[in-house]
XYZ file of N, CA and C in Angstrom:
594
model
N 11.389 8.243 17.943
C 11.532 7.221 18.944
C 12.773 6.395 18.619
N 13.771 5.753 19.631
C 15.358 5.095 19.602
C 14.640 3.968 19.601
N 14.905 3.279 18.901
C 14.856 1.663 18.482
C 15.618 1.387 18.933
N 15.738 -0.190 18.916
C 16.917 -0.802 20.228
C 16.594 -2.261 19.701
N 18.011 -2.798 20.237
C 18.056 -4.435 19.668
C 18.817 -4.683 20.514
N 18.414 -6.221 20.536
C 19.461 -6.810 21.918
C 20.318 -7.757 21.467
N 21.247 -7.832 22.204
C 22.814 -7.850 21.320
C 23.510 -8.845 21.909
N 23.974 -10.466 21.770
C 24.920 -11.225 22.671
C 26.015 -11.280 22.084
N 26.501 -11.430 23.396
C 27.907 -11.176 23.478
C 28.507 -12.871 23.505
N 28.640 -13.744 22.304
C 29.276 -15.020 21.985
C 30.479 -15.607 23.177
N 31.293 -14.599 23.682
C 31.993 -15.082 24.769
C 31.949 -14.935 25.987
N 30.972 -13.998 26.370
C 30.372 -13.988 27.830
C 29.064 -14.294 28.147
N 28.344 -14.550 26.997
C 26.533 -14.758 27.089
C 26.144 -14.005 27.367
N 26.913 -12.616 27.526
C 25.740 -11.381 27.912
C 24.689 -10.981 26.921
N 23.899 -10.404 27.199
C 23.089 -9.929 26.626
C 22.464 -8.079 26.943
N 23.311 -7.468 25.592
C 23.126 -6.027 26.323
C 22.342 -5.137 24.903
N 21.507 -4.100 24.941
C 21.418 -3.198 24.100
C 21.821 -2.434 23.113
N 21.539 -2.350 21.799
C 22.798 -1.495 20.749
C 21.237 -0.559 20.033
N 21.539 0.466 20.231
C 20.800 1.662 19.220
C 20.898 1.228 17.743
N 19.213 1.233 17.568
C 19.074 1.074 15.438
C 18.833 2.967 15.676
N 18.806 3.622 15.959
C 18.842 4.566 15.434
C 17.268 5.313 15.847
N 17.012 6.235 15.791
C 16.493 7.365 15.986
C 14.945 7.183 14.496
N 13.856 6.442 14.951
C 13.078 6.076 13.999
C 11.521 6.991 14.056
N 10.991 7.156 12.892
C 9.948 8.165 12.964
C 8.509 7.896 12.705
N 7.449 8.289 12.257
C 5.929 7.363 11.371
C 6.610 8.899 9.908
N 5.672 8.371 9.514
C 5.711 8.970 7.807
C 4.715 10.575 8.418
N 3.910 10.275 9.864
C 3.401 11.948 9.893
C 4.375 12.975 10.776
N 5.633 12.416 11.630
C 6.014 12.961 11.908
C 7.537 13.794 11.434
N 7.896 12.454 10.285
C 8.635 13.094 9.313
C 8.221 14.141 8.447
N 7.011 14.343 7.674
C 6.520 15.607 7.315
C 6.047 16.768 8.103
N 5.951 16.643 9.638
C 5.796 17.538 10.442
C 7.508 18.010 10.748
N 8.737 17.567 10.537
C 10.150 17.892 10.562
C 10.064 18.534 9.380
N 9.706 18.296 8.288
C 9.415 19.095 6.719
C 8.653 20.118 6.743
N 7.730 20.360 7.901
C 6.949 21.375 7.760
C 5.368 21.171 6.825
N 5.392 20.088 6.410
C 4.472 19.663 5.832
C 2.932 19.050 6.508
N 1.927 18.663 5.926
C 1.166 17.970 6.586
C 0.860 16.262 5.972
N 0.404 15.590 6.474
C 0.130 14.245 6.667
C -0.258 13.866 5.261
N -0.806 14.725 4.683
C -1.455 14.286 3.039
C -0.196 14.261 2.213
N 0.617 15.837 2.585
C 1.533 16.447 1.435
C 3.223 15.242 1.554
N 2.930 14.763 2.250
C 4.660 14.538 2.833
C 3.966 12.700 2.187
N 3.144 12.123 2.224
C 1.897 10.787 1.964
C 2.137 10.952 0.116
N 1.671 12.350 -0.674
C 2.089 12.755 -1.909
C 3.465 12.111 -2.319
N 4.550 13.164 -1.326
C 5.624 13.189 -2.026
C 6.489 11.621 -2.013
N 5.954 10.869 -0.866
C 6.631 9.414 -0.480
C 5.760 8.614 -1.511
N 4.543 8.851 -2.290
C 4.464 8.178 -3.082
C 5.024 8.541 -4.414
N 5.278 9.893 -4.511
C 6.147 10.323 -6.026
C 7.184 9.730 -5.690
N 7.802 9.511 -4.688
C 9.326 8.607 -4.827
C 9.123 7.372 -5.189
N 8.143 6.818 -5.257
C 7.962 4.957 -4.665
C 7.928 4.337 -3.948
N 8.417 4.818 -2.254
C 8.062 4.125 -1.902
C 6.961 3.630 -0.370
N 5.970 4.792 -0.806
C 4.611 4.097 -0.579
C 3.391 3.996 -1.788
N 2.796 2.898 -1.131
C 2.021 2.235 -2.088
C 0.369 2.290 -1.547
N -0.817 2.569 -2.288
C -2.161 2.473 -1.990
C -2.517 0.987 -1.632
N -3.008 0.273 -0.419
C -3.344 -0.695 -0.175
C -5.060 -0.561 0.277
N -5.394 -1.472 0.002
C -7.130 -1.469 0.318
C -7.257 -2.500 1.545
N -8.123 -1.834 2.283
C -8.021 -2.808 3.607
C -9.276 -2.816 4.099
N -10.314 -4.187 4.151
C -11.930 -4.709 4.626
C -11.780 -4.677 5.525
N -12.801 -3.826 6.006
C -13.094 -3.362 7.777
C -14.380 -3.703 7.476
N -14.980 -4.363 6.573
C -16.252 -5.039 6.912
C -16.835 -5.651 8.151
N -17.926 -5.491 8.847
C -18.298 -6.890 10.068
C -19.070 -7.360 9.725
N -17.949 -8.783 10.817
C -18.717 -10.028 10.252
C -20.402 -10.337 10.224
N -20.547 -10.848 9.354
C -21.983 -11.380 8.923
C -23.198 -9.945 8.187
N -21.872 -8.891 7.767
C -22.397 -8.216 6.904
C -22.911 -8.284 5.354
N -23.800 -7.992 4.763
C -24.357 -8.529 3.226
C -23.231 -7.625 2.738
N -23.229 -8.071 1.570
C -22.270 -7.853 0.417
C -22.032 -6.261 0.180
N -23.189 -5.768 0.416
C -23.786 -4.456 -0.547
C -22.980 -3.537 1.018
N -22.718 -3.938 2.274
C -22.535 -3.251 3.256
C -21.094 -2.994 3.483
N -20.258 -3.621 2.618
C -18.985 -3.647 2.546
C -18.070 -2.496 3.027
N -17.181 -2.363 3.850
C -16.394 -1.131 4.020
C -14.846 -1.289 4.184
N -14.645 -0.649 3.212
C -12.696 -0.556 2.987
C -12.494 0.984 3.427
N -11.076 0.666 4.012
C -10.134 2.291 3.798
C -9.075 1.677 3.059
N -8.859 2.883 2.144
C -7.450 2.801 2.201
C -6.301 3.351 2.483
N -5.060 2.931 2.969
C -3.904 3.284 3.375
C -2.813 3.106 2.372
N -2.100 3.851 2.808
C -0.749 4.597 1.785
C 0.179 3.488 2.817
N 1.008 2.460 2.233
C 2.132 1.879 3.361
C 3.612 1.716 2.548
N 4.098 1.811 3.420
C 5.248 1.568 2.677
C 5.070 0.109 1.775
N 6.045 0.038 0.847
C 6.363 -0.878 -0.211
C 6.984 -2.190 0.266
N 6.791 -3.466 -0.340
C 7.723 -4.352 0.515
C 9.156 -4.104 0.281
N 9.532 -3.455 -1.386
C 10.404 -3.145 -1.760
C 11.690 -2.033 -0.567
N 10.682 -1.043 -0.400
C 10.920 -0.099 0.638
C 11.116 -0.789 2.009
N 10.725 -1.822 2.655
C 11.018 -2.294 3.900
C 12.517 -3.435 3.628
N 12.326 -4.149 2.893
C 13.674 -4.996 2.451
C 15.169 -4.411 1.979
N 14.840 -2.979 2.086
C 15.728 -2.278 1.534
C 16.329 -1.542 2.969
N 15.759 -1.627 4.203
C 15.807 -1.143 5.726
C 15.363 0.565 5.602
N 14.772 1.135 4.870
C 14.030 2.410 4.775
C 13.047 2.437 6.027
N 12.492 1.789 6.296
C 11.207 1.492 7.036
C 10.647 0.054 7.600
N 9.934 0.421 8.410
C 9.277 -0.786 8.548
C 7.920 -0.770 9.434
N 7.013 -2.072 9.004
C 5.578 -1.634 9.078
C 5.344 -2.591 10.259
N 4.508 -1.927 10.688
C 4.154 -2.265 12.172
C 2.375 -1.991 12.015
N 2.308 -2.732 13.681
C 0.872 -2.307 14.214
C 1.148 -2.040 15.434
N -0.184 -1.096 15.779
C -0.218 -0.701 17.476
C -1.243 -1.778 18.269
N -1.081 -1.388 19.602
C -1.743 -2.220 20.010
C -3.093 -2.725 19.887
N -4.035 -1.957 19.416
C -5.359 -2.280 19.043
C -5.410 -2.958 17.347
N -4.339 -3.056 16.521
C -3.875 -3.888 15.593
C -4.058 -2.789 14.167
N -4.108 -1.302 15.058
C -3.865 -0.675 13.637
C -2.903 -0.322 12.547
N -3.179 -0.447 11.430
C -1.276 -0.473 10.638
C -0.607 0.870 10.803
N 0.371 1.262 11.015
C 1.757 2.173 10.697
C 2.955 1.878 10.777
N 3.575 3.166 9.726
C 4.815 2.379 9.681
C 5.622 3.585 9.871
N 7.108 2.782 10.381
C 8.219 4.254 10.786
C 8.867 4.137 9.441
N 9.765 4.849 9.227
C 11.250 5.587 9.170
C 12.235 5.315 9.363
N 13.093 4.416 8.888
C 14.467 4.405 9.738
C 15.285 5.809 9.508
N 16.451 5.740 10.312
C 17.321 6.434 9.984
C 18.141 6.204 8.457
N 18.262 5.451 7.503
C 18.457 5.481 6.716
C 17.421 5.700 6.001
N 16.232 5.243 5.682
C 14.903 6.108 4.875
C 14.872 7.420 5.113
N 14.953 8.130 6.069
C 14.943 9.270 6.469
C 16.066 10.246 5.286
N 17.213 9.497 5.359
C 18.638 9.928 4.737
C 17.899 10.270 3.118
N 17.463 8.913 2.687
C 17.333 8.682 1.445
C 16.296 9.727 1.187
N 15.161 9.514 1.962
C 14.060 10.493 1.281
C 15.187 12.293 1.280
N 15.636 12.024 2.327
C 16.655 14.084 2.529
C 16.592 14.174 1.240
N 17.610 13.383 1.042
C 18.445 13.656 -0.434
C 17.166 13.831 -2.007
N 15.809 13.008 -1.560
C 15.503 13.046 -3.058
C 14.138 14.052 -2.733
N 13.878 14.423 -1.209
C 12.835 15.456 -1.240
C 12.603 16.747 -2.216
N 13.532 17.366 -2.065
C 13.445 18.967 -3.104
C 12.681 18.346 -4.576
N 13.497 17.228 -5.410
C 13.382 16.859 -6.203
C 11.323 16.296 -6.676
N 11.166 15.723 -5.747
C 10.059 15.009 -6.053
C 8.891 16.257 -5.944
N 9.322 16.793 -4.812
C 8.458 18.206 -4.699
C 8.062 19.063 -5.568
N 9.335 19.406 -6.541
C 9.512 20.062 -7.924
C 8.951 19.164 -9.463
N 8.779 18.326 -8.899
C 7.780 17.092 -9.996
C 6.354 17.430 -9.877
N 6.157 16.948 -8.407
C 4.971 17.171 -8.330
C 4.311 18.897 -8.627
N 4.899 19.578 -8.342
C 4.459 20.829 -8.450
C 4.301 21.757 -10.238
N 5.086 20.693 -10.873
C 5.191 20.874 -12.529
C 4.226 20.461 -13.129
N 4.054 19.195 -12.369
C 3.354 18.272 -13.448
C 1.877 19.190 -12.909
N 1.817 19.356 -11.848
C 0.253 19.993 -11.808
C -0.372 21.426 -12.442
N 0.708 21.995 -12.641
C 0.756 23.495 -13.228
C 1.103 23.321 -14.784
N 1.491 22.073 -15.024
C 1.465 22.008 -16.245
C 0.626 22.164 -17.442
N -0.368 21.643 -17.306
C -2.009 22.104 -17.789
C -2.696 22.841 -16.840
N -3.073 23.885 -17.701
C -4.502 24.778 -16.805
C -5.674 24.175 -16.237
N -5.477 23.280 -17.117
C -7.206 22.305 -16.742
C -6.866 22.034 -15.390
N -5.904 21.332 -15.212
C -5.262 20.807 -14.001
C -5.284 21.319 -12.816
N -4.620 22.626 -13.103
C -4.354 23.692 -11.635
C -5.639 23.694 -11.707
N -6.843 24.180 -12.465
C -8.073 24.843 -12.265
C -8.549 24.036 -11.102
N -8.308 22.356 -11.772
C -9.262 21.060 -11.357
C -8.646 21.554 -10.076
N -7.286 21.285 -9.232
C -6.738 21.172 -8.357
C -7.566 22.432 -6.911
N -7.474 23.772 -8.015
C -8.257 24.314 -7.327
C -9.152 24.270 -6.687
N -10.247 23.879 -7.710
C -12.088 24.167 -6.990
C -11.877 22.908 -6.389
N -11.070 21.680 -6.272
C -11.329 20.649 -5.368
C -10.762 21.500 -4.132
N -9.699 21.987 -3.919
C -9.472 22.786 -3.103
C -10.242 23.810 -1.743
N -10.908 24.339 -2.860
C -12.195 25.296 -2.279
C -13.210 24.446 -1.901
N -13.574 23.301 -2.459
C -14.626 22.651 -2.026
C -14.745 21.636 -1.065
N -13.035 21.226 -0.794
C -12.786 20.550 0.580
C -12.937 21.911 1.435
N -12.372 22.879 1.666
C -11.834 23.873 2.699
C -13.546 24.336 3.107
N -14.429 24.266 2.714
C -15.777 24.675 2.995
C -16.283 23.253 3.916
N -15.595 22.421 3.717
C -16.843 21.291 4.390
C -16.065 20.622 5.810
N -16.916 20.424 6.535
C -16.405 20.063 8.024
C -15.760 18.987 8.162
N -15.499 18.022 7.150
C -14.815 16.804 7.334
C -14.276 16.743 5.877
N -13.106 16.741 6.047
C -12.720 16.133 4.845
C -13.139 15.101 3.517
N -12.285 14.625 2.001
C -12.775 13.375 1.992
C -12.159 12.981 1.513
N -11.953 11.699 1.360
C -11.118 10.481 1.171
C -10.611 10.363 -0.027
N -9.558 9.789 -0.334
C -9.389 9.585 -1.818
C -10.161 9.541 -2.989
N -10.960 8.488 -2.251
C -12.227 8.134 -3.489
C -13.459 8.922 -3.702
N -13.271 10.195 -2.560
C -14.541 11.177 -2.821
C -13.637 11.780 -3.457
N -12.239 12.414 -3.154
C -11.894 13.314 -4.665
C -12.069 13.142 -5.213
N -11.594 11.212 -6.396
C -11.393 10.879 -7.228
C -12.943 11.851 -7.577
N -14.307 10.742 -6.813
C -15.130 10.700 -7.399
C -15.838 12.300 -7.664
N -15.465 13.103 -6.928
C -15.795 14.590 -7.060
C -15.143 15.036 -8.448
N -13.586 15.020 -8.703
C -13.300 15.685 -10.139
C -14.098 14.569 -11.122
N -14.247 13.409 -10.962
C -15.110 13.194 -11.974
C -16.245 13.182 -12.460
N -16.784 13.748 -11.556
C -18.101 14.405 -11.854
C -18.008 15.958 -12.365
N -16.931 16.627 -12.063
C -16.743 17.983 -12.032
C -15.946 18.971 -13.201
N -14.850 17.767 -13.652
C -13.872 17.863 -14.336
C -13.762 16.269 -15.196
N -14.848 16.087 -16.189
C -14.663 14.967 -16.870
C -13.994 14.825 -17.873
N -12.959 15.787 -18.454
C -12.022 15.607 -19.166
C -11.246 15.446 -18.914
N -10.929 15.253 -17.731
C -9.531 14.525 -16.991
C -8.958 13.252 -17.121
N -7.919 13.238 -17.483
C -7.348 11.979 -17.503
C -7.294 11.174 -15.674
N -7.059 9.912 -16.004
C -6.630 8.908 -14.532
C -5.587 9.736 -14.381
N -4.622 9.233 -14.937
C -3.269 10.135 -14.252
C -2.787 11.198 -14.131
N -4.109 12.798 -14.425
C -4.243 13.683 -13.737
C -4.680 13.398 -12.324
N -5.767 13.147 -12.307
C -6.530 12.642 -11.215
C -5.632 12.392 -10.438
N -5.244 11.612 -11.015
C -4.146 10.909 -9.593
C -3.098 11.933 -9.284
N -2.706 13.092 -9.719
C -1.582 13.563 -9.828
C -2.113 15.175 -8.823
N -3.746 15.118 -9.230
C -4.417 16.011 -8.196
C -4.316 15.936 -6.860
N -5.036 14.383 -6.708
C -5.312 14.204 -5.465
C -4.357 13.158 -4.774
N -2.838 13.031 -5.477
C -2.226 12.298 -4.721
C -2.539 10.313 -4.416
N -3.756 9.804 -4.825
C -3.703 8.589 -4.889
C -3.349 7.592 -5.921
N -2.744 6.687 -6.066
C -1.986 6.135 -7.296
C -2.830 5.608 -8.676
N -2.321 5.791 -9.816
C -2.955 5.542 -10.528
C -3.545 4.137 -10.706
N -3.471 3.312 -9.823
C -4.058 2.051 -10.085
C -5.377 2.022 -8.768
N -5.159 2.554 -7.736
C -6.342 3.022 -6.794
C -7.449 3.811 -7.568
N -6.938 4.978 -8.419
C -7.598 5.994 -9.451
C -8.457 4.930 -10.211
N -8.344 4.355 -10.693
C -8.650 3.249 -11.744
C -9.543 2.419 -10.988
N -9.388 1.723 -9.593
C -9.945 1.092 -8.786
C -11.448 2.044 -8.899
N -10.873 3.369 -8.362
C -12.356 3.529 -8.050
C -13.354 4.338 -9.348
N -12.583 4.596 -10.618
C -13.358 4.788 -11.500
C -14.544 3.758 -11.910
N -13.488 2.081 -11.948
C -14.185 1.570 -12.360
C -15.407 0.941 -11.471
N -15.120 0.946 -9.572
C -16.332 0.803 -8.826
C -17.019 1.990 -9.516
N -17.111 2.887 -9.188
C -18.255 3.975 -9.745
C -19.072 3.848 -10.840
N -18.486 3.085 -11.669
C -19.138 2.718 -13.419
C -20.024 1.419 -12.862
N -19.539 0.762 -11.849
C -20.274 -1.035 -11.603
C -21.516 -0.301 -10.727
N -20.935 0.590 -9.739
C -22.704 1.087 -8.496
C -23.562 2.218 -9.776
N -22.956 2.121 -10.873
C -24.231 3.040 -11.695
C -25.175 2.393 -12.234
N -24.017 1.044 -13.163
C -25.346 0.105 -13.425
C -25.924 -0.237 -12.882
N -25.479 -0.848 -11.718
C -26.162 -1.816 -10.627
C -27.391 -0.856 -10.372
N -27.832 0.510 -10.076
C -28.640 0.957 -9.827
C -29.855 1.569 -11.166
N -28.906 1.502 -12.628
C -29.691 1.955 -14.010
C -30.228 0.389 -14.784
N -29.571 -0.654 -14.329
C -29.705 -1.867 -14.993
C -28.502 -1.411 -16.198
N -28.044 -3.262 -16.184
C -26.930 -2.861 -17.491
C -27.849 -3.116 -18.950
N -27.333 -1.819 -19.904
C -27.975 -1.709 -20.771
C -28.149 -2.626 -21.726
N -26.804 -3.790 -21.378
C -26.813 -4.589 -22.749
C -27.768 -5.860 -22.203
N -28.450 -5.977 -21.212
C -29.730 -6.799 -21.397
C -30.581 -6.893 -22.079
């Protein structure tokens, strides 16, 4: 989509149109890559600059225990101040964000690269590819996908010798989200075993 800004003209007061350029969302730039929405979400966070944000979609006058977050991958503030992107909402007030034509440039140039990271670091240990695998097989069997925090929480039930920053390096969510939801998972166990040190 052509972005557009409106432009005066100091000695006639006009006011006319100038092109920002030719701007994209982060799924349709990985659909130009050939990629899909997760993989192209991966590689913009191996660069830096998107970031895991947690966002309460709770309703109101819900109890505590009913709580509901997603989370979203958004660009960085770093990444928007820098004119890479910029984050928006649609009309019903949901978040996305484009692409400029210069983010676009920048990611060109460092795509191959991050791709070849990510693809090392996962083949790097066997444990790893294995883990990467059967999560693999065990999404592709089920009718709905799952979310970050069911991977997380699937290899760790599955693959408990895994480090966080495998984990994270599996399933693409950052190591401080990874961490987020290890440590919810450790708080809804007690909460349901009683904590032992009573």
């Amino acid at each position: 989509m052509e972005y557009t800004t409106e432009v005066t003209d100091h000695v006639t007061g006009e006011i006319s149109e100038a092109s920002l350029g030719e701007w994209m969302t982060i799924t349709e730039y990985g659909q130009r890559r050939g990629v899909g929405p997760r993989k192209v979400r991966n590689v913009l966070s191996n660069l830096g600059i998107l970031q895991d944000e947690i966002e309460d979609c709770t309703p109101r006058g819900a109890a505590f225990n009913e709580r509901k977050t997603i989370t979203r991958r958004r660009l960085t503030p770093k990444a928007v101040r820098q004119g890479l992107g910029k984050r928006l909402f649609s009309i019903n007030r949901r978040p996305f964000d484009v692409l400029s034509p210069k983010g676009q440039e920048w990611i060109d140039q460092r795509w191959d690269g991050a791709v070849r990271t990510i693809d090392v670091e996962t083949v790097s240990r066997p444990s790893m590819l294995a883990a990467k695998h059967a999560l693999e097989a065990f999404t592709a069997g089920r009718r709905y996908g799952l979310n970050p925090e069911g991977k997380v929480l699937w290899l760790l039930h599955h693959f408990k010798d895994l480090q966080q920053v495998e984990i994270s390096r599996i399933t693409g969510a950052s190591e401080r989200m990874v961490s987020h939801y290890v440590r919810r998972n450790r708080l809804s166990k007690l909460g349901q075993h009683g904590d032992p040190g009573l």
